[in-house]
Short mmCIF file of C-alpha atoms and ligand atoms in Angstrom, two decimals:
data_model
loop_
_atom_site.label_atom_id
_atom_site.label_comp_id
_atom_site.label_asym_id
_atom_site.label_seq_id
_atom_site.Cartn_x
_atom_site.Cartn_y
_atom_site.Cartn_z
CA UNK A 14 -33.06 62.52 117.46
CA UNK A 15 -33.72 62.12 121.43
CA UNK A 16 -29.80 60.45 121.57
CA UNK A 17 -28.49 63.29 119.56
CA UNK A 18 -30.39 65.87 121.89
CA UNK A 19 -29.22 63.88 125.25
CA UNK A 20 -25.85 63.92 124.15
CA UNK A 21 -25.67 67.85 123.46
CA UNK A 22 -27.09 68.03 126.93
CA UNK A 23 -24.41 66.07 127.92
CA UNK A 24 -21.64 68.12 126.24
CA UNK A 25 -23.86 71.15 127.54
CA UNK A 26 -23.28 69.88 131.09
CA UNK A 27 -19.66 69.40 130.53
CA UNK A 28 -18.94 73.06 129.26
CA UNK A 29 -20.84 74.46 132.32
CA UNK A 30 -18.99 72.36 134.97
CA UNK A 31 -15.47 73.42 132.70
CA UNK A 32 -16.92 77.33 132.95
CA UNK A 33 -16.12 76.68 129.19
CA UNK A 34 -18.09 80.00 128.48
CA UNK A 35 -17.53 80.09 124.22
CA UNK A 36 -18.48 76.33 124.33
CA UNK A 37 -21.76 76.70 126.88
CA UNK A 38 -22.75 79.52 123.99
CA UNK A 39 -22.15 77.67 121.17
CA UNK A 40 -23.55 73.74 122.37
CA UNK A 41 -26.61 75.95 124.43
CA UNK A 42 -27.48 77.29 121.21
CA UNK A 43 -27.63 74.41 119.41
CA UNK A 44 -29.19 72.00 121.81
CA UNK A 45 -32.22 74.75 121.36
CA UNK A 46 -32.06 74.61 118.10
CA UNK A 47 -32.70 71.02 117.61
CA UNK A 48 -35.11 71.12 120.88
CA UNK A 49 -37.13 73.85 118.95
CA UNK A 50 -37.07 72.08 116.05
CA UNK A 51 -38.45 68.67 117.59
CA UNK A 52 -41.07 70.61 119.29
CA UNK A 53 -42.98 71.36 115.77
CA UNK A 54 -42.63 68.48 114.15
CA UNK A 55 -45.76 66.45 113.92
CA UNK A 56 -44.65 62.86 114.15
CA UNK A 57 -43.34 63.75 117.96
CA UNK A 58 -45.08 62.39 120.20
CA UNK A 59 -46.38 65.02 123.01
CA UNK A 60 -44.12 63.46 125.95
CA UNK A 61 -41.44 63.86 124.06
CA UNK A 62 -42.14 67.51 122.92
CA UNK A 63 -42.44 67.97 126.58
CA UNK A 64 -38.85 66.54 127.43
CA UNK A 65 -38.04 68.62 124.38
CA UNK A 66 -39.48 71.96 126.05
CA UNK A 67 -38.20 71.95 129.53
CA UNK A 68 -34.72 71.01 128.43
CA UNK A 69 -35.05 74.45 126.03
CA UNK A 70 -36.34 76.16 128.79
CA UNK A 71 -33.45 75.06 131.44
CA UNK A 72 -31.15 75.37 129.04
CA UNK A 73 -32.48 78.68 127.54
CA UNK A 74 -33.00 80.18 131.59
CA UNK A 75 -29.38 79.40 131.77
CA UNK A 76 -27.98 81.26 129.19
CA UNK A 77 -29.92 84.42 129.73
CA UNK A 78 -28.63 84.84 132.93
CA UNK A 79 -25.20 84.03 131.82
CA UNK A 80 -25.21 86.65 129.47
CA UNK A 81 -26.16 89.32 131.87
CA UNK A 82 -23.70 88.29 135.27
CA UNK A 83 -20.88 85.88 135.34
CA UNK A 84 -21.52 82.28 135.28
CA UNK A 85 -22.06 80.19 138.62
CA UNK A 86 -20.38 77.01 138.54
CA UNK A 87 -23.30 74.68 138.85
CA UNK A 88 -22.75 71.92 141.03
CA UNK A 89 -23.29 67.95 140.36
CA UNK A 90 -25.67 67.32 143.02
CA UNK A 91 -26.64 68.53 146.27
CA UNK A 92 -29.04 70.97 148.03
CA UNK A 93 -27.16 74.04 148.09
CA UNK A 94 -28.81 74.88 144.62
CA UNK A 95 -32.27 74.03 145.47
CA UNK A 96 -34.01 77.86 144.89
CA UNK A 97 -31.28 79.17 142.86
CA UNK A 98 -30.61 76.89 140.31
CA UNK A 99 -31.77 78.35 136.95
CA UNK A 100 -32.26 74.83 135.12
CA UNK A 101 -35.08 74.38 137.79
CA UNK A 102 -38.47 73.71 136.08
CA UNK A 103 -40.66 72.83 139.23
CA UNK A 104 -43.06 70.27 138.09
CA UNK A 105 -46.19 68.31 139.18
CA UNK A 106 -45.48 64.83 139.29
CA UNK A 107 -48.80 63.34 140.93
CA UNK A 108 -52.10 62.65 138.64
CA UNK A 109 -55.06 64.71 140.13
CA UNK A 110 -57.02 61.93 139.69
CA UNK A 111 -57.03 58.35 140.61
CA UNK A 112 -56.79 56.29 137.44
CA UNK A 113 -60.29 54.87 136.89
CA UNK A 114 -58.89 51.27 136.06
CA UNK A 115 -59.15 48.16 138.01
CA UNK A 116 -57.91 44.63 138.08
CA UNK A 117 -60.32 43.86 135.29
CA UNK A 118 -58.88 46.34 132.75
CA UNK A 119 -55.85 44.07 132.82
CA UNK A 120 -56.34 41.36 130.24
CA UNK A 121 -54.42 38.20 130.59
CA UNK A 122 -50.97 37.62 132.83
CA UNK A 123 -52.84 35.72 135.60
CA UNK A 124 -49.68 34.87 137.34
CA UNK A 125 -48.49 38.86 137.72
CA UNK A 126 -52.16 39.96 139.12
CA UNK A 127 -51.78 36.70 141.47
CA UNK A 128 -48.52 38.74 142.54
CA UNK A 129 -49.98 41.58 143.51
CA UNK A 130 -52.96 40.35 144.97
CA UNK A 131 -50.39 38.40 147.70
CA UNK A 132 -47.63 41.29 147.51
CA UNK A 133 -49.67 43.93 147.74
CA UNK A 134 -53.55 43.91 148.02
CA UNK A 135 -53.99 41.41 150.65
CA UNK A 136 -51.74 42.95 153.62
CA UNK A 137 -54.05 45.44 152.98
CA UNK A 138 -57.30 43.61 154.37
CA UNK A 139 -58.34 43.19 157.87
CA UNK A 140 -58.85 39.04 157.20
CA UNK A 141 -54.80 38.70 156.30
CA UNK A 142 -53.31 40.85 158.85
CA UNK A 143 -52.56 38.40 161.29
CA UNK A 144 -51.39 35.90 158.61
CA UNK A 145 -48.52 38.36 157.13
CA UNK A 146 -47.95 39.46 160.70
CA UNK A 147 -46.92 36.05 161.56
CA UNK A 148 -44.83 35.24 158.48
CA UNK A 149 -43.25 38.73 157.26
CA UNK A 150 -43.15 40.67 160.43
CA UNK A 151 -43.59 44.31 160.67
CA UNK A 152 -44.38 45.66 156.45
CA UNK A 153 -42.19 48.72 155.71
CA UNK A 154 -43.90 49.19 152.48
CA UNK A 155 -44.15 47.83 148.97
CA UNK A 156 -41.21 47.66 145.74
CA UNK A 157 -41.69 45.77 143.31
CA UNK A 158 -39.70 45.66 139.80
CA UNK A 159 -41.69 44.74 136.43
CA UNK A 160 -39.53 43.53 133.96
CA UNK A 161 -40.62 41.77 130.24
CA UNK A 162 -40.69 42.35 126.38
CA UNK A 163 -42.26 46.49 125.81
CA UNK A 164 -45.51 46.72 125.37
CA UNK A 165 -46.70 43.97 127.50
CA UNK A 166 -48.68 46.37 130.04
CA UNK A 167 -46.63 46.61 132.82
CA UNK A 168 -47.26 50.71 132.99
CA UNK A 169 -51.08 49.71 132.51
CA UNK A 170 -51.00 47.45 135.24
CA UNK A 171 -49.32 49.51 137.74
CA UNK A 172 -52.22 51.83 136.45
CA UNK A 173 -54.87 49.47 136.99
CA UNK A 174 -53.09 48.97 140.70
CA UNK A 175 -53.24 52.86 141.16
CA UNK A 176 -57.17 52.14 140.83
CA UNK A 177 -57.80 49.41 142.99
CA UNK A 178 -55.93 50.69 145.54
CA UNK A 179 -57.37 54.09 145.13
CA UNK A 180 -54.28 55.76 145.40
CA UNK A 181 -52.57 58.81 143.35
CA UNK A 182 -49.43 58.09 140.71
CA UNK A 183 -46.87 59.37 140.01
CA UNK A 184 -45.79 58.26 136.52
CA UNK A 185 -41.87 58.78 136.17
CA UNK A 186 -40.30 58.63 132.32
CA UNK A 187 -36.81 57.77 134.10
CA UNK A 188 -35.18 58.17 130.97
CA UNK A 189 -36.52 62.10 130.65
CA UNK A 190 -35.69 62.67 133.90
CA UNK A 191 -31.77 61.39 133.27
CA UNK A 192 -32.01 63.87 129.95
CA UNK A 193 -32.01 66.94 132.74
CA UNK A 194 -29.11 68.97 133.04
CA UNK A 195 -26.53 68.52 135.73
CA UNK A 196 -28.58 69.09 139.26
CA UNK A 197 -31.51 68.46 137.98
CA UNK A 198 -32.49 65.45 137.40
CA UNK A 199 -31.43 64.98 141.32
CA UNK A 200 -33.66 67.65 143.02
CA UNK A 201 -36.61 65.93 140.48
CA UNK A 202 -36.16 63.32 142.64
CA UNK A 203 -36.06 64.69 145.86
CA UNK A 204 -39.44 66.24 144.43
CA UNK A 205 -40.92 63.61 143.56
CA UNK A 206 -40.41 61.96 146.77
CA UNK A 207 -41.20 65.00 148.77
CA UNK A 208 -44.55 65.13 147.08
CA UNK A 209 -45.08 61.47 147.30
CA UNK A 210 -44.33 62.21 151.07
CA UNK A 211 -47.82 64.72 151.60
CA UNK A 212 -50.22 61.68 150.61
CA UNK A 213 -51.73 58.97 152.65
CA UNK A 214 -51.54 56.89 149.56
CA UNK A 215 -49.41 56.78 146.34
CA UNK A 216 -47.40 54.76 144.09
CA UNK A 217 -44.21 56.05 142.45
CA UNK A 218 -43.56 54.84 139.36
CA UNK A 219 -40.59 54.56 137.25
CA UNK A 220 -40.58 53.57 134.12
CA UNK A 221 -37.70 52.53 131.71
CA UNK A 222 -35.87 52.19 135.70
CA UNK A 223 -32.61 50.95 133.13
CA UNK A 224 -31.65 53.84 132.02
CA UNK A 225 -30.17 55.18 135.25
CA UNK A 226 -27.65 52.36 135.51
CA UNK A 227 -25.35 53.19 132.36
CA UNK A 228 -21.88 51.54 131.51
CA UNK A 229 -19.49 52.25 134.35
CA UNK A 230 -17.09 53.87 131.86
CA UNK A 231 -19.96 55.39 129.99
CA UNK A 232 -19.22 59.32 129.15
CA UNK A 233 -22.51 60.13 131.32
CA UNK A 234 -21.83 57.26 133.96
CA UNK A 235 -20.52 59.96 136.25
CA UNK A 236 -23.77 61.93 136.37
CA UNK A 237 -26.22 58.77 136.42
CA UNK A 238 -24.47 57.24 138.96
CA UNK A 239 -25.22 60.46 140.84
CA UNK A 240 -28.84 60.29 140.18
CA UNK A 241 -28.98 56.77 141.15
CA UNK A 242 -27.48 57.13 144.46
CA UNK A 243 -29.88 59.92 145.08
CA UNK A 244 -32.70 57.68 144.23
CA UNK A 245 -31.57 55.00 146.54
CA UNK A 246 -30.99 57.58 149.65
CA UNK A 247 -34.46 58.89 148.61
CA UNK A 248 -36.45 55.40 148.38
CA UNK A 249 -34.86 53.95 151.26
CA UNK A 250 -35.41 57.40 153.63
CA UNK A 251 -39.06 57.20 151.92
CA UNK A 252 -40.03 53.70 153.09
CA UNK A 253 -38.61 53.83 156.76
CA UNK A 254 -40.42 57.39 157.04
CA UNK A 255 -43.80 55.35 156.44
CA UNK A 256 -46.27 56.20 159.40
CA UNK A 257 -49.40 53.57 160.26
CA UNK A 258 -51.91 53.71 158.29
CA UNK A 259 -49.91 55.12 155.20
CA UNK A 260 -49.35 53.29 152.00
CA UNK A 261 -46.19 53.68 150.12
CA UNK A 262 -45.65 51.63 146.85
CA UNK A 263 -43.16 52.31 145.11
CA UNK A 264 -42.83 50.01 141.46
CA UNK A 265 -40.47 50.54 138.97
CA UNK A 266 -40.07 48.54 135.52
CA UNK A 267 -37.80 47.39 132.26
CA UNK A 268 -36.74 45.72 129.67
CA UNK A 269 -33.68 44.93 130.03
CA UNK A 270 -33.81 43.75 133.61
CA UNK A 271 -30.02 42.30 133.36
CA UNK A 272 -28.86 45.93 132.86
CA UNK A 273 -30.04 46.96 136.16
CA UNK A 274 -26.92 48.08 138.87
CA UNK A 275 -27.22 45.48 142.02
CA UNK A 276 -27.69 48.21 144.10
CA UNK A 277 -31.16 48.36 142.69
CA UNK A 278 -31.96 44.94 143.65
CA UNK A 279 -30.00 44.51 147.10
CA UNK A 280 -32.44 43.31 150.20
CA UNK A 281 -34.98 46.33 150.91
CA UNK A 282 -35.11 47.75 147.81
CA UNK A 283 -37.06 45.75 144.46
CA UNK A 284 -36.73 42.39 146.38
CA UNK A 285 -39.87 41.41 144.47
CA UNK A 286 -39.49 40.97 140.80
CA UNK A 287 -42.40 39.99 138.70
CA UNK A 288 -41.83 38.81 135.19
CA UNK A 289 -44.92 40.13 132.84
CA UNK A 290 -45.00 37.59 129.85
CA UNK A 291 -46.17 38.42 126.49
CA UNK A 292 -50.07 37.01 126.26
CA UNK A 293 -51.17 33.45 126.07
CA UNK A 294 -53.54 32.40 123.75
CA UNK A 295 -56.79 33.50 125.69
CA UNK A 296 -54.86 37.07 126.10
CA UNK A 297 -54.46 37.27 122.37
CA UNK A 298 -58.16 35.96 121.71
CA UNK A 299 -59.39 38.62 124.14
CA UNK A 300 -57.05 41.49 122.98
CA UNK A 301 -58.14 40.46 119.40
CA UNK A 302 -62.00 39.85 120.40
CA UNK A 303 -62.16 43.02 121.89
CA UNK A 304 -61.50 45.79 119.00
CA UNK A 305 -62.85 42.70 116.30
CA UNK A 306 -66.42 42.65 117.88
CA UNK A 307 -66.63 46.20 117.36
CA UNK A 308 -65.98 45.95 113.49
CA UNK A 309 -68.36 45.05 110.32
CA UNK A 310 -66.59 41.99 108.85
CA UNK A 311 -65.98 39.27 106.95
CA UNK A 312 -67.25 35.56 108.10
CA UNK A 313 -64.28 34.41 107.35
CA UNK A 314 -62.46 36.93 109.57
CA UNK A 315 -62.90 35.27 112.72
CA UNK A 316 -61.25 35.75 116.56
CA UNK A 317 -59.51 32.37 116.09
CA UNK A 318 -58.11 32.58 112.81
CA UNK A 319 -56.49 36.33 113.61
CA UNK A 320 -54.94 35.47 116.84
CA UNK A 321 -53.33 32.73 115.45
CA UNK A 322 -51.56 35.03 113.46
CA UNK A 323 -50.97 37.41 116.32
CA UNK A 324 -49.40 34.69 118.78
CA UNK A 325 -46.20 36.08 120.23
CA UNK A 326 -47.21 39.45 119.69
CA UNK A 327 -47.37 42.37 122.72
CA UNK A 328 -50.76 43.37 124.19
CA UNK A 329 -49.72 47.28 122.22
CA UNK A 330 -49.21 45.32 119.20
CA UNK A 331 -52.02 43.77 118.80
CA UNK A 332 -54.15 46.98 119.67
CA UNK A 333 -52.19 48.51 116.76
CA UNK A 334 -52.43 45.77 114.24
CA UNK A 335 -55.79 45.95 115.14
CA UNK A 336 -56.24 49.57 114.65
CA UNK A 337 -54.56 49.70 111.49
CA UNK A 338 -56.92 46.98 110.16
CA UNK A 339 -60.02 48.70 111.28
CA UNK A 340 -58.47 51.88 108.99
CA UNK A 341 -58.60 49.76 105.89
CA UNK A 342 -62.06 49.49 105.50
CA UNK A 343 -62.46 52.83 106.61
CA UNK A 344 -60.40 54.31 103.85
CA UNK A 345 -62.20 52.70 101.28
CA UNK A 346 -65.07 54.03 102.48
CA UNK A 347 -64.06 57.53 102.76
CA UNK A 348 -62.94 56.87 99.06
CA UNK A 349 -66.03 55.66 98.02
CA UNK A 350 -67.90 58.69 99.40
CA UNK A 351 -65.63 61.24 98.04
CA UNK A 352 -65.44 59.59 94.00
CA UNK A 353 -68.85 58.44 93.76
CA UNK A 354 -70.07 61.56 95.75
CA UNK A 355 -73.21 59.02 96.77
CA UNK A 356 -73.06 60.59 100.07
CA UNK A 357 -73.33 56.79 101.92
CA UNK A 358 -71.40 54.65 102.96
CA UNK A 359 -71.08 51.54 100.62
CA UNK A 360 -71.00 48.67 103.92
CA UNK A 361 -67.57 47.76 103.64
CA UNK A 362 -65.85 45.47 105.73
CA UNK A 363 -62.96 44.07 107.12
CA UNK A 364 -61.42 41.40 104.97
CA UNK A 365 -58.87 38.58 105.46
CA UNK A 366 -56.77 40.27 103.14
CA UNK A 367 -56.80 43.41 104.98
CA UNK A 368 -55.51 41.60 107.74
CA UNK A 369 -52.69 39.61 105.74
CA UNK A 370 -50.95 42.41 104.56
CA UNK A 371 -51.47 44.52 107.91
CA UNK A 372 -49.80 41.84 109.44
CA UNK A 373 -47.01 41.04 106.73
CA UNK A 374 -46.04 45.07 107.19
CA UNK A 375 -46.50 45.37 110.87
CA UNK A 376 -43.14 44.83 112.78
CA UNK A 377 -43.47 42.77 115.68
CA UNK A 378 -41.53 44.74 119.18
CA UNK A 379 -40.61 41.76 120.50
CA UNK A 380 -37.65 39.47 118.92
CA UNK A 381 -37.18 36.14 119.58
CA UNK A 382 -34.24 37.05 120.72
CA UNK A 383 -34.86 39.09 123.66
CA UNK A 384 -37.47 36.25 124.08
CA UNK A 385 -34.34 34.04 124.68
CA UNK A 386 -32.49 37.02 126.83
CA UNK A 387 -35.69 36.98 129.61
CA UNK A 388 -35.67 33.11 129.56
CA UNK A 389 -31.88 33.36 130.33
CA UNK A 390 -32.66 35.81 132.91
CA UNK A 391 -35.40 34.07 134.37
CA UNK A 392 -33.19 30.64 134.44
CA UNK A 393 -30.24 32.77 136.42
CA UNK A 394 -27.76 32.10 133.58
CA UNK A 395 -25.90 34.24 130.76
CA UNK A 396 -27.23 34.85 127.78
CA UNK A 397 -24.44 32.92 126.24
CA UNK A 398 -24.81 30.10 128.04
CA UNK A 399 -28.32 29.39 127.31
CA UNK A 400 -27.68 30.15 123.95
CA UNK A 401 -24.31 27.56 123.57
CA UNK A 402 -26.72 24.87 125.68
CA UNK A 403 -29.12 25.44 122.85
CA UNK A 404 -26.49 25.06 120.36
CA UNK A 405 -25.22 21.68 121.64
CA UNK A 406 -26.04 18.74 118.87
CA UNK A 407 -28.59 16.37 120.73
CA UNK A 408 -27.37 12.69 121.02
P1 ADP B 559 -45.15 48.42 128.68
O1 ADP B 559 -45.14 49.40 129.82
O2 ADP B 559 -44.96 47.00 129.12
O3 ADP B 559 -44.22 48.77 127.54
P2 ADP B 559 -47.76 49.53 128.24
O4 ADP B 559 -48.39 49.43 129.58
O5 ADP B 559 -47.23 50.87 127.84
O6 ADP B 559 -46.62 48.44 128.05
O7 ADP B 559 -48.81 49.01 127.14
C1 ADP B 559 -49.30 49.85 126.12
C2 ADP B 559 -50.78 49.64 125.96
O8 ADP B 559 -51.06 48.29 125.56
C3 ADP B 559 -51.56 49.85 127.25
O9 ADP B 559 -51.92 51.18 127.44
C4 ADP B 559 -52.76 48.96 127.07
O10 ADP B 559 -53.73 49.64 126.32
C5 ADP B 559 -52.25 47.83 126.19
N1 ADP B 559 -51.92 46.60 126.97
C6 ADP B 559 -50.75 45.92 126.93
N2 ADP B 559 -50.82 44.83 127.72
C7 ADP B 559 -52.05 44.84 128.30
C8 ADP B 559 -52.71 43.96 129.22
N3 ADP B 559 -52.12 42.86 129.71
N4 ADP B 559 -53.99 44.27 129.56
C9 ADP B 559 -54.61 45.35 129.06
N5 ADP B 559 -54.03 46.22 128.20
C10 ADP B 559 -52.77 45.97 127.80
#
């Protein structure tokens, strides 16, 4: 529904640049509808609801006043509207708190905590100064672009950074931001920054960083291209504004890494790109050992046997295969209570066949195919050439 939604915002944003006034009506009132209508249902998810709300509310602001005084062309972009604009929800975009991770809540994907320890951690201490002095020079600050398959904790670990750094985070849905209304999404930016800009430490972080580089002749390419030029002004004015002392990360991350506009990866900007793998076998183990030991079970369920069944699987996948066997057991023992009225539990347990037909249902995130696109990426070649070289008979 969230494409259906953006794209009446889109049409929304048309009619109000065109001063369309019967269109603005009729597309306002039914991008609230559906907004409205989103907001109660229960499978939502709360973030959502939330993109839901504010787009309502901008959206809702707007045509209130336009029915009372003429309509004010809104522009694209730009400060003249900052104050004035009635799509403006001012908004919060740094945590209170300092995430109460570490390094050690990350489980697995050695080689992208290596990263950071030598990208980011170790400029930091007193001991290495004089060692990145000598090699890198004068350090402007910190961007670094996650990409790999969802769900294999790359917004955990910039979390977990966020923690060991002690520093506030702003978490940035990129994609919710992009949903905004025309001028919006732009002066969100400029917020964010601007806030990010009154701490001595902080990490901005976008997530989903893709979808601000759409198709070039995309019907919202116009408006994203907008946003991502502001971004880039903002980053780069952001990072040479840095004063001693201060420490500016900013990290964004994807999926789809070869969707992302070169502008985004040009010298200054996310130089530093860190691949974040699905787990190896002592990540599975661990991610499996973890919610397991916690369980009454069968012998035969055992760590080994159940991550070999959950090998090429997502760190989030596994956590919900694993959750969704734990509610097996569960169920049967609510059942139990509630027809035998006994009023006990009855001991039951996880079973092997619990986790069989968890598993058989469960549909894995990650595809072999976009397995293949990241190793194409990773290799600098097309897609289609990796997959023709794989295609060639052997001799
Ligand atoms: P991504 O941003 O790559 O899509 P997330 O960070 O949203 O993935 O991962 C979702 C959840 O899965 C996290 O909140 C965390 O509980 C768990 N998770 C995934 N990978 C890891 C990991 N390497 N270490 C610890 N937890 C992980």
């Amino acid at each position: 529904m969230m494409g259906v939604f953006n794209s009446k915002v889109s049409s929304f944003n048309e009619a109000v640049r065109a001063q369309d006034a019967e269109a603005i009506s009729d597309i306002g009132m039914e991008l609230l509808r559906i907004g409205f209508d989103e907001c109660v249902k229960p499978n939502v998810g709360t973030s959502l609801k939330e993109t839901y709300r504010k787009q309502c509310l901008s959206a809702a602001s707007y045509l209130a006043k336009n029915s009372r005084t003429p309509a004010t062309p809104v522009r694209s972009s730009g400060a003249a509207n900052e104050g004035t604009d009635p799509y403006y929800v001012p908004q919060q975009w740094f945590s209170d708190e300092v995430p109460d991770l570490g390094f050690k809540d990350i489980i697995g994907v050695q080689e992208v905590k290596d990263a950071f320890m030598v990208d980011v951690v170790a400029p930091l201490r007193p001991e290495f100064r004089e060692i990145y002095r000598k090699f890198r020079g004068e350090q402007l600050g910190t961007q670094i672009l996650l990409y790999g398959p969802p769900g294999t904790g790359k917004t955990h670990i910039v979390k977990c950074l966020a923690g060991a750094l002690n520093c506030k985070i702003a978490v940035v849905q990129t994609s919710e931001v992009l949903a905004s209304v025309v001028g919006v999404a732009e002066k969100n930016i400029r917020d964010i920054f601007a806030q990010a800009a009154e701490l001595n430490r902080c990490i901005i972080f976008f997530d989903e960083i893709d979808s601000i580089c759409s198709d070039r002749d995309s019907e919202d390419s116009r408006h994203t291209k907008s946003i991502l030029t502001t971004l880039l002004t903002c980053m780069d004015g952001f990072m040479k504004t840095k004063r001693e002392g201060q420490l500016r990360i900013i990290v964004a991350a994807t999926n789809l890494p070869w969707k992302l506009d070169a502008a985004l990866k040009r010298g200054g900007r996310f130089e530093t790109q860190i691949y974040v793998p699905l787990p190896d076998g002592n990540a599975v183990r661990k991610f499996v050992g973890m919610q397991l030991d916690k369980l009454p079970h069968d012998e035969n369920v055992t760590v080994d046997a159940l991550a070999a069944k959950l090998e090429g699987y997502s760190g989030a996948d596994i956590k919900a295969v694993m959750k969704q066997i734990a509610n097996r057991p569960l169920e049967r023992e609510v059942k139990n209570v509630l027809n035998k009225q006994i009023g006990r539990p009855m001991g039951e347990r996880v079973t092997m066949q619990d986790c069989d037909e968890v598993i058989k249902k469960f549909i894995n995130g990650v595809t072999p195919e976009m397995l293949l696109r990241f190793e194409a990426y990773n290799r600098g070649m097309p897609y289609e050439d990796l997959l023709s070289l794989l295609k060639k008979p052997k001799n």
